[in-house]
Amino acid sequence: MAYVTAPNRASARRIARAVLPDRLAACANLGPISSMYWWR
């Protein structure tokens, strides 16, 4: 599994469209994400 961030949705779609046809990725999930962390 690889987790890749992109600056915007258009960039994320370009990345997905670049890797999916050559089967460099099995799928691409695009969506807004909220993260919470505990950090020292």
PDB file of C-alpha atoms in Angstrom:
ATOM      1  CA  MET A   1       0.000   0.000   0.000  1.00  0.00           C
ATOM      2  CA  ALA A   2       1.215   3.497  -0.770  1.00  0.00           C
ATOM      3  CA  TYR A   3      -0.219   6.713   0.563  1.00  0.00           C
ATOM      4  CA  VAL A   4       0.351   9.738  -1.645  1.00  0.00           C
ATOM      5  CA  THR A   5      -0.765  13.276  -0.941  1.00  0.00           C
ATOM      6  CA  ALA A   6      -1.512  15.862  -3.603  1.00  0.00           C
ATOM      7  CA  PRO A   7      -2.013  19.629  -3.365  1.00  0.00           C
ATOM      8  CA  ASN A   8      -5.482  19.460  -4.935  1.00  0.00           C
ATOM      9  CA  ARG A   9      -8.025  17.075  -6.439  1.00  0.00           C
ATOM     10  CA  ALA A  10      -6.960  17.777 -10.034  1.00  0.00           C
ATOM     11  CA  SER A  11      -3.383  16.732  -9.256  1.00  0.00           C
ATOM     12  CA  ALA A  12      -4.601  13.605  -7.478  1.00  0.00           C
ATOM     13  CA  ARG A  13      -6.683  12.661 -10.522  1.00  0.00           C
ATOM     14  CA  ARG A  14      -3.698  13.194 -12.838  1.00  0.00           C
ATOM     15  CA  ILE A  15      -1.567  10.901 -10.673  1.00  0.00           C
ATOM     16  CA  ALA A  16      -4.281   8.230 -10.610  1.00  0.00           C
ATOM     17  CA  ARG A  17      -4.798   8.439 -14.374  1.00  0.00           C
ATOM     18  CA  ALA A  18      -1.061   8.098 -14.923  1.00  0.00           C
ATOM     19  CA  VAL A  19      -0.571   4.933 -12.845  1.00  0.00           C
ATOM     20  CA  LEU A  20      -3.791   2.972 -13.351  1.00  0.00           C
ATOM     21  CA  PRO A  21      -3.537   2.199 -17.105  1.00  0.00           C
ATOM     22  CA  ASP A  22      -0.065   0.677 -16.688  1.00  0.00           C
ATOM     23  CA  ARG A  23      -1.268  -1.263 -13.628  1.00  0.00           C
ATOM     24  CA  LEU A  24       1.256   0.445 -11.389  1.00  0.00           C
ATOM     25  CA  ALA A  25      -1.642   0.702  -8.927  1.00  0.00           C
ATOM     26  CA  ALA A  26      -4.651  -1.579  -8.548  1.00  0.00           C
ATOM     27  CA  CYS A  27      -6.897   1.259  -7.437  1.00  0.00           C
ATOM     28  CA  ALA A  28      -6.846   4.909  -6.425  1.00  0.00           C
ATOM     29  CA  ASN A  29      -8.996   6.376  -3.674  1.00  0.00           C
ATOM     30  CA  LEU A  30      -9.562  10.127  -3.851  1.00  0.00           C
ATOM     31  CA  GLY A  31     -11.304  12.084  -1.165  1.00  0.00           C
ATOM     32  CA  PRO A  32     -11.051  14.558   1.634  1.00  0.00           C
ATOM     33  CA  ILE A  33      -9.244  13.246   4.681  1.00  0.00           C
ATOM     34  CA  SER A  34      -9.189  14.431   8.270  1.00  0.00           C
ATOM     35  CA  SER A  35      -6.330  13.311  10.480  1.00  0.00           C
ATOM     36  CA  MET A  36      -5.775  13.472  14.217  1.00  0.00           C
ATOM     37  CA  TYR A  37      -2.480  12.723  15.946  1.00  0.00           C
ATOM     38  CA  TRP A  38      -1.069  12.392  19.399  1.00  0.00           C
ATOM     39  CA  TRP A  39       2.427  13.848  19.399  1.00  0.00           C
ATOM     40  CA  ARG A  40       4.930  14.530  22.143  1.00  0.00           C
TER      41      ARG A  40
END
